[in-house]
Amino acid sequence: MEKLSDPQFLRGAQFVCSAHVEREWPQDQGSEVAFAGRSNVGKSSAINAITGHTRLARTSKTPGRTQQIVFFEVDSVRRLVDLPGYGYAKVPAHVQRHWEKLVQRYLEGRTSLRGLILPIDIRRGPGDLDLVLFKWCELNKLPIHVLFTKCDKLSRGAASTALIQFNREIDSECVTTQLFSAHRKVGVEAAINKVLDLLRN
Ligand code: GDP
């Protein structure tokens, strides 16, 4: 079976490195899908659910993690990337600036980047930096797939209403959306298929 048609393919993801600076990034070849998002939205839980691991992406509340980009290899030419979370209440301004520069350099310079997965807490909706990412992706024609996380916290009706409303407001060709819950395993298969689709390009 072709690897990218196999829903189990992402289970092969393995930690490569946690990079503070660009020279530590793996070679920019093949294809890469990056996970961005506000801290605490459930990004690490989503990466773990999608790869079928329990602790591949480490959930961490320490602002120090805002300075690292973590690379996972699925095979020799395909990677998943955990971008540092944003929006920590307590980070000093210089750390915030470092985050912006690091992520900007990654987004603008990485030719193997095929798309972003953006978890957004369904109860909170998008924040300012999420909106910046939407604009940037639109401008650069980069696909962005939104996981509305923690949808188990809302009734099914309320969750789909939130999704419909968001889709109406964003209305962009670059953006696709779905409901997601790592805890209840809602939307995991759809998210896996999306990642595989992006890695295929
Ligand atoms: P990150 O900071 O974005 O990587 O978020 P984490 O994955 O560490 O999750 C942050 C918090 O949200 C943790 O307490 C998780 O247990 C919780 N969480 C993550 N996913 C879900 C989910 O699907 N449902 C619920 N109810 N809580 C979740």
mmCIF file of C-alpha atoms and ligand atoms in Angstrom:
data_model
loop_
_atom_site.group_PDB
_atom_site.id
_atom_site.type_symbol
_atom_site.label_atom_id
_atom_site.label_comp_id
_atom_site.label_asym_id
_atom_site.label_seq_id
_atom_site.Cartn_x
_atom_site.Cartn_y
_atom_site.Cartn_z
ATOM 1 C CA MET A 1 0.000 0.000 0.000
ATOM 2 C CA GLU A 2 1.198 3.487 -0.780
ATOM 3 C CA LYS A 3 2.518 4.927 2.481
ATOM 4 C CA LEU A 4 0.439 8.086 2.392
ATOM 5 C CA SER A 5 -2.800 6.115 2.018
ATOM 6 C CA ASP A 6 -2.046 4.223 5.195
ATOM 7 C CA PRO A 7 -3.710 5.839 8.262
ATOM 8 C CA GLN A 8 -1.073 4.095 10.410
ATOM 9 C CA PHE A 9 1.787 5.863 8.631
ATOM 10 C CA LEU A 10 1.998 8.737 11.127
ATOM 11 C CA ARG A 11 2.513 6.255 13.956
ATOM 12 C CA GLY A 12 6.065 5.995 12.734
ATOM 13 C CA ALA A 13 6.766 9.579 13.825
ATOM 14 C CA GLN A 14 9.945 9.888 15.845
ATOM 15 C CA PHE A 15 11.550 12.779 17.662
ATOM 16 C CA VAL A 16 14.427 14.296 15.669
ATOM 17 C CA CYS A 17 15.414 17.449 17.497
ATOM 18 C CA SER A 18 14.271 20.371 19.538
ATOM 19 C CA ALA A 19 15.835 23.381 17.872
ATOM 20 C CA HIS A 20 16.544 26.757 19.442
ATOM 21 C CA VAL A 21 18.243 28.155 16.383
ATOM 22 C CA GLU A 22 17.845 27.717 12.662
ATOM 23 C CA ARG A 23 21.113 25.912 12.070
ATOM 24 C CA GLU A 24 19.750 23.007 14.150
ATOM 25 C CA TRP A 25 16.761 22.490 11.830
ATOM 26 C CA PRO A 26 16.781 19.307 9.724
ATOM 27 C CA GLN A 27 17.607 19.750 6.056
ATOM 28 C CA ASP A 28 14.881 21.603 4.178
ATOM 29 C CA GLN A 29 13.863 18.816 1.792
ATOM 30 C CA GLY A 30 10.823 16.599 1.282
ATOM 31 C CA SER A 31 7.607 17.726 2.948
ATOM 32 C CA GLU A 32 6.631 19.028 6.332
ATOM 33 C CA VAL A 33 3.376 19.800 8.174
ATOM 34 C CA ALA A 34 3.612 22.185 11.115
ATOM 35 C CA PHE A 35 1.351 22.519 14.153
ATOM 36 C CA ALA A 36 0.956 26.069 15.412
ATOM 37 C CA GLY A 37 -1.310 27.440 18.127
ATOM 38 C CA ARG A 38 -1.923 29.332 21.281
ATOM 39 C CA SER A 39 -0.594 27.668 24.418
ATOM 40 C CA ASN A 40 -3.002 25.333 26.158
ATOM 41 C CA VAL A 41 -5.319 24.872 23.166
ATOM 42 C CA GLY A 42 -4.508 21.164 23.091
ATOM 43 C CA LYS A 43 -1.789 21.201 20.420
ATOM 44 C CA SER A 44 0.406 18.566 22.080
ATOM 45 C CA SER A 45 -2.610 16.377 22.797
ATOM 46 C CA ALA A 46 -3.611 16.687 19.130
ATOM 47 C CA ILE A 47 -0.135 15.696 17.897
ATOM 48 C CA ASN A 48 -0.137 12.710 20.227
ATOM 49 C CA ALA A 49 -3.637 11.629 19.152
ATOM 50 C CA ILE A 50 -2.823 11.992 15.454
ATOM 51 C CA THR A 51 0.405 10.008 15.708
ATOM 52 C CA GLY A 52 -1.099 7.457 18.088
ATOM 53 C CA HIS A 53 1.607 8.138 20.662
ATOM 54 C CA THR A 54 1.028 9.029 24.270
ATOM 55 C CA ARG A 55 3.980 11.323 24.835
ATOM 56 C CA LEU A 56 5.563 12.252 21.510
ATOM 57 C CA ALA A 57 4.754 15.927 21.927
ATOM 58 C CA ARG A 58 5.309 16.916 25.489
ATOM 59 C CA THR A 59 2.683 19.018 27.099
ATOM 60 C CA SER A 60 4.477 21.696 29.004
ATOM 61 C CA LYS A 61 3.405 24.837 30.668
ATOM 62 C CA THR A 62 6.871 26.383 30.891
ATOM 63 C CA PRO A 63 7.446 29.549 28.877
ATOM 64 C CA GLY A 64 10.924 28.198 27.961
ATOM 65 C CA ARG A 65 9.218 25.963 25.431
ATOM 66 C CA THR A 66 8.163 29.057 23.509
ATOM 67 C CA GLN A 67 11.694 29.225 22.128
ATOM 68 C CA GLN A 68 11.966 25.806 20.527
ATOM 69 C CA ILE A 69 10.771 24.221 17.315
ATOM 70 C CA VAL A 70 10.432 20.470 17.638
ATOM 71 C CA PHE A 71 10.865 18.238 14.582
ATOM 72 C CA PHE A 72 9.533 14.696 14.228
ATOM 73 C CA GLU A 73 10.412 12.435 11.334
ATOM 74 C CA VAL A 74 7.734 10.196 9.840
ATOM 75 C CA ASP A 75 10.104 8.823 7.238
ATOM 76 C CA SER A 76 13.312 10.068 5.676
ATOM 77 C CA VAL A 77 11.576 12.842 3.693
ATOM 78 C CA ARG A 78 8.433 13.642 5.689
ATOM 79 C CA ARG A 79 8.234 15.474 8.971
ATOM 80 C CA LEU A 80 5.789 16.868 11.524
ATOM 81 C CA VAL A 81 6.805 20.065 13.261
ATOM 82 C CA ASP A 82 5.655 21.398 16.619
ATOM 83 C CA LEU A 83 5.962 25.179 16.557
ATOM 84 C CA PRO A 84 6.226 26.902 19.925
ATOM 85 C CA GLY A 85 2.892 27.859 21.478
ATOM 86 C CA TYR A 86 2.037 31.524 21.731
ATOM 87 C CA GLY A 87 0.073 33.654 24.117
ATOM 88 C CA TYR A 88 1.653 32.696 27.411
ATOM 89 C CA ALA A 89 0.402 35.288 29.849
ATOM 90 C CA LYS A 90 3.703 35.684 31.621
ATOM 91 C CA VAL A 91 6.408 35.743 28.964
ATOM 92 C CA PRO A 92 8.596 38.825 28.920
ATOM 93 C CA ALA A 93 8.531 41.022 25.824
ATOM 94 C CA HIS A 94 11.951 39.811 24.591
ATOM 95 C CA VAL A 95 10.760 36.182 24.650
ATOM 96 C CA GLN A 96 7.658 37.163 22.705
ATOM 97 C CA ARG A 97 9.862 38.913 20.131
ATOM 98 C CA HIS A 98 12.095 35.856 19.893
ATOM 99 C CA TRP A 99 8.988 33.745 19.262
ATOM 100 C CA GLU A 100 7.812 36.047 16.506
ATOM 101 C CA LYS A 101 11.192 36.077 14.769
ATOM 102 C CA LEU A 102 11.678 32.318 15.059
ATOM 103 C CA VAL A 103 8.228 31.448 13.744
ATOM 104 C CA GLN A 104 8.370 34.097 11.047
ATOM 105 C CA ARG A 105 11.723 32.755 9.841
ATOM 106 C CA TYR A 106 10.338 29.250 9.807
ATOM 107 C CA LEU A 107 7.127 30.162 7.957
ATOM 108 C CA GLU A 108 8.829 32.379 5.432
ATOM 109 C CA GLY A 109 11.924 30.333 4.756
ATOM 110 C CA ARG A 110 10.904 26.710 4.937
ATOM 111 C CA THR A 111 10.372 25.416 1.416
ATOM 112 C CA SER A 112 9.330 21.946 2.564
ATOM 113 C CA LEU A 113 6.391 23.377 4.541
ATOM 114 C CA ARG A 114 3.154 22.090 2.965
ATOM 115 C CA GLY A 115 0.572 23.349 5.417
ATOM 116 C CA LEU A 116 -0.304 24.300 8.955
ATOM 117 C CA ILE A 117 -2.516 22.539 11.448
ATOM 118 C CA LEU A 118 -3.952 25.114 13.823
ATOM 119 C CA PRO A 119 -5.751 23.910 16.935
ATOM 120 C CA ILE A 120 -8.161 26.492 18.355
ATOM 121 C CA ASP A 121 -10.082 25.956 21.591
ATOM 122 C CA ILE A 122 -13.697 25.798 20.452
ATOM 123 C CA ARG A 123 -14.871 27.625 23.565
ATOM 124 C CA ARG A 124 -12.530 30.579 22.998
ATOM 125 C CA GLY A 125 -12.409 30.943 19.234
ATOM 126 C CA PRO A 126 -9.409 32.410 17.380
ATOM 127 C CA GLY A 127 -7.065 34.854 19.113
ATOM 128 C CA ASP A 128 -5.156 37.751 17.554
ATOM 129 C CA LEU A 129 -2.146 35.658 16.555
ATOM 130 C CA ASP A 130 -4.396 33.004 15.017
ATOM 131 C CA LEU A 131 -5.875 35.745 12.846
ATOM 132 C CA VAL A 132 -2.376 36.889 11.879
ATOM 133 C CA LEU A 133 -1.610 33.328 10.790
ATOM 134 C CA PHE A 134 -4.808 33.154 8.703
ATOM 135 C CA LYS A 135 -3.840 36.349 6.925
ATOM 136 C CA TRP A 136 -0.287 35.192 6.344
ATOM 137 C CA CYS A 137 -1.415 31.810 4.957
ATOM 138 C CA GLU A 138 -3.957 33.488 2.699
ATOM 139 C CA LEU A 139 -1.292 35.827 1.358
ATOM 140 C CA ASN A 140 1.184 33.002 0.801
ATOM 141 C CA LYS A 141 -1.374 30.447 -0.416
ATOM 142 C CA LEU A 142 -0.426 28.015 2.313
ATOM 143 C CA PRO A 143 -3.199 25.616 3.404
ATOM 144 C CA ILE A 144 -4.228 25.918 7.039
ATOM 145 C CA HIS A 145 -6.402 23.309 8.710
ATOM 146 C CA VAL A 146 -8.172 24.291 11.920
ATOM 147 C CA LEU A 147 -8.878 21.722 14.608
ATOM 148 C CA PHE A 148 -11.596 23.008 16.891
ATOM 149 C CA THR A 149 -10.267 21.329 19.997
ATOM 150 C CA LYS A 150 -11.911 20.208 23.213
ATOM 151 C CA CYS A 151 -15.243 19.903 21.408
ATOM 152 C CA ASP A 152 -16.210 17.410 24.125
ATOM 153 C CA LYS A 153 -16.664 20.452 26.371
ATOM 154 C CA LEU A 154 -19.681 21.565 24.308
ATOM 155 C CA SER A 155 -22.870 19.793 23.312
ATOM 156 C CA ARG A 156 -22.836 18.419 19.799
ATOM 157 C CA GLY A 157 -25.261 21.127 18.646
ATOM 158 C CA ALA A 158 -23.257 23.969 20.179
ATOM 159 C CA ALA A 159 -20.011 22.612 18.700
ATOM 160 C CA SER A 160 -21.397 22.424 15.170
ATOM 161 C CA THR A 161 -22.959 25.876 15.496
ATOM 162 C CA ALA A 162 -19.555 27.293 16.507
ATOM 163 C CA LEU A 163 -17.944 25.563 13.523
ATOM 164 C CA ILE A 164 -20.541 26.849 11.052
ATOM 165 C CA GLN A 165 -20.245 30.379 12.405
ATOM 166 C CA PHE A 166 -16.461 30.317 12.150
ATOM 167 C CA ASN A 167 -16.576 28.995 8.576
ATOM 168 C CA ARG A 168 -18.938 31.796 7.651
ATOM 169 C CA GLU A 169 -16.679 34.452 9.167
ATOM 170 C CA ILE A 170 -13.386 33.189 7.770
ATOM 171 C CA ASP A 171 -14.556 32.087 4.322
ATOM 172 C CA SER A 172 -11.112 31.527 2.815
ATOM 173 C CA GLU A 173 -9.972 29.022 0.225
ATOM 174 C CA CYS A 174 -6.842 28.295 2.241
ATOM 175 C CA VAL A 175 -8.716 27.359 5.408
ATOM 176 C CA THR A 176 -10.398 24.047 6.187
ATOM 177 C CA THR A 177 -11.915 23.169 9.559
ATOM 178 C CA GLN A 178 -13.131 20.288 11.677
ATOM 179 C CA LEU A 179 -14.188 19.422 15.208
ATOM 180 C CA PHE A 180 -11.617 17.648 17.329
ATOM 181 C CA SER A 181 -11.299 16.102 20.757
ATOM 182 C CA ALA A 182 -8.138 14.306 21.796
ATOM 183 C CA HIS A 183 -9.842 13.086 24.951
ATOM 184 C CA ARG A 184 -12.892 11.617 23.233
ATOM 185 C CA LYS A 185 -11.072 10.806 19.973
ATOM 186 C CA VAL A 186 -13.413 12.923 17.895
ATOM 187 C CA GLY A 187 -12.129 13.807 14.429
ATOM 188 C CA VAL A 188 -8.797 12.007 14.812
ATOM 189 C CA GLU A 189 -9.195 10.064 11.581
ATOM 190 C CA ALA A 190 -10.182 13.194 9.629
ATOM 191 C CA ALA A 191 -7.160 15.024 11.029
ATOM 192 C CA ILE A 192 -4.845 12.141 10.111
ATOM 193 C CA ASN A 193 -6.208 12.168 6.549
ATOM 194 C CA LYS A 194 -5.659 15.903 6.309
ATOM 195 C CA VAL A 195 -2.040 15.625 7.456
ATOM 196 C CA LEU A 196 -1.421 12.759 5.009
ATOM 197 C CA ASP A 197 -2.977 14.821 2.221
ATOM 198 C CA LEU A 198 -0.713 17.758 2.968
ATOM 199 C CA LEU A 199 2.382 15.558 3.178
ATOM 200 C CA ARG A 200 1.519 14.123 -0.216
ATOM 201 C CA ASN A 201 2.104 17.446 -1.986
HETATM 202 P P1 GDP B 1 -0.846 22.707 24.397
HETATM 203 O O1 GDP B 1 -0.298 23.648 25.428
HETATM 204 O O2 GDP B 1 -1.562 23.440 23.309
HETATM 205 O O3 GDP B 1 0.144 21.723 23.885
HETATM 206 O O4 GDP B 1 -2.040 21.900 25.103
HETATM 207 P P2 GDP B 1 -2.046 20.475 25.818
HETATM 208 O O5 GDP B 1 -2.180 19.385 24.830
HETATM 209 O O6 GDP B 1 -0.927 20.430 26.801
HETATM 210 O O7 GDP B 1 -3.453 20.574 26.583
HETATM 211 C C1 GDP B 1 -3.732 21.623 27.461
HETATM 212 C C2 GDP B 1 -4.826 21.195 28.417
HETATM 213 O O8 GDP B 1 -6.014 20.938 27.702
HETATM 214 C C3 GDP B 1 -4.485 19.923 29.178
HETATM 215 O O9 GDP B 1 -4.972 20.042 30.500
HETATM 216 C C4 GDP B 1 -5.241 18.847 28.421
HETATM 217 O O10 GDP B 1 -5.611 17.741 29.221
HETATM 218 C C5 GDP B 1 -6.463 19.616 27.948
HETATM 219 N N1 GDP B 1 -6.989 19.030 26.704
HETATM 220 C C6 GDP B 1 -6.293 18.733 25.578
HETATM 221 N N2 GDP B 1 -7.100 18.166 24.665
HETATM 222 C C7 GDP B 1 -8.343 18.092 25.223
HETATM 223 C C8 GDP B 1 -9.611 17.599 24.754
HETATM 224 O O11 GDP B 1 -9.780 17.060 23.672
HETATM 225 N N3 GDP B 1 -10.666 17.746 25.620
HETATM 226 C C9 GDP B 1 -10.541 18.311 26.849
HETATM 227 N N4 GDP B 1 -11.633 18.420 27.604
HETATM 228 N N5 GDP B 1 -9.364 18.772 27.307
HETATM 229 C C10 GDP B 1 -8.276 18.666 26.513
#
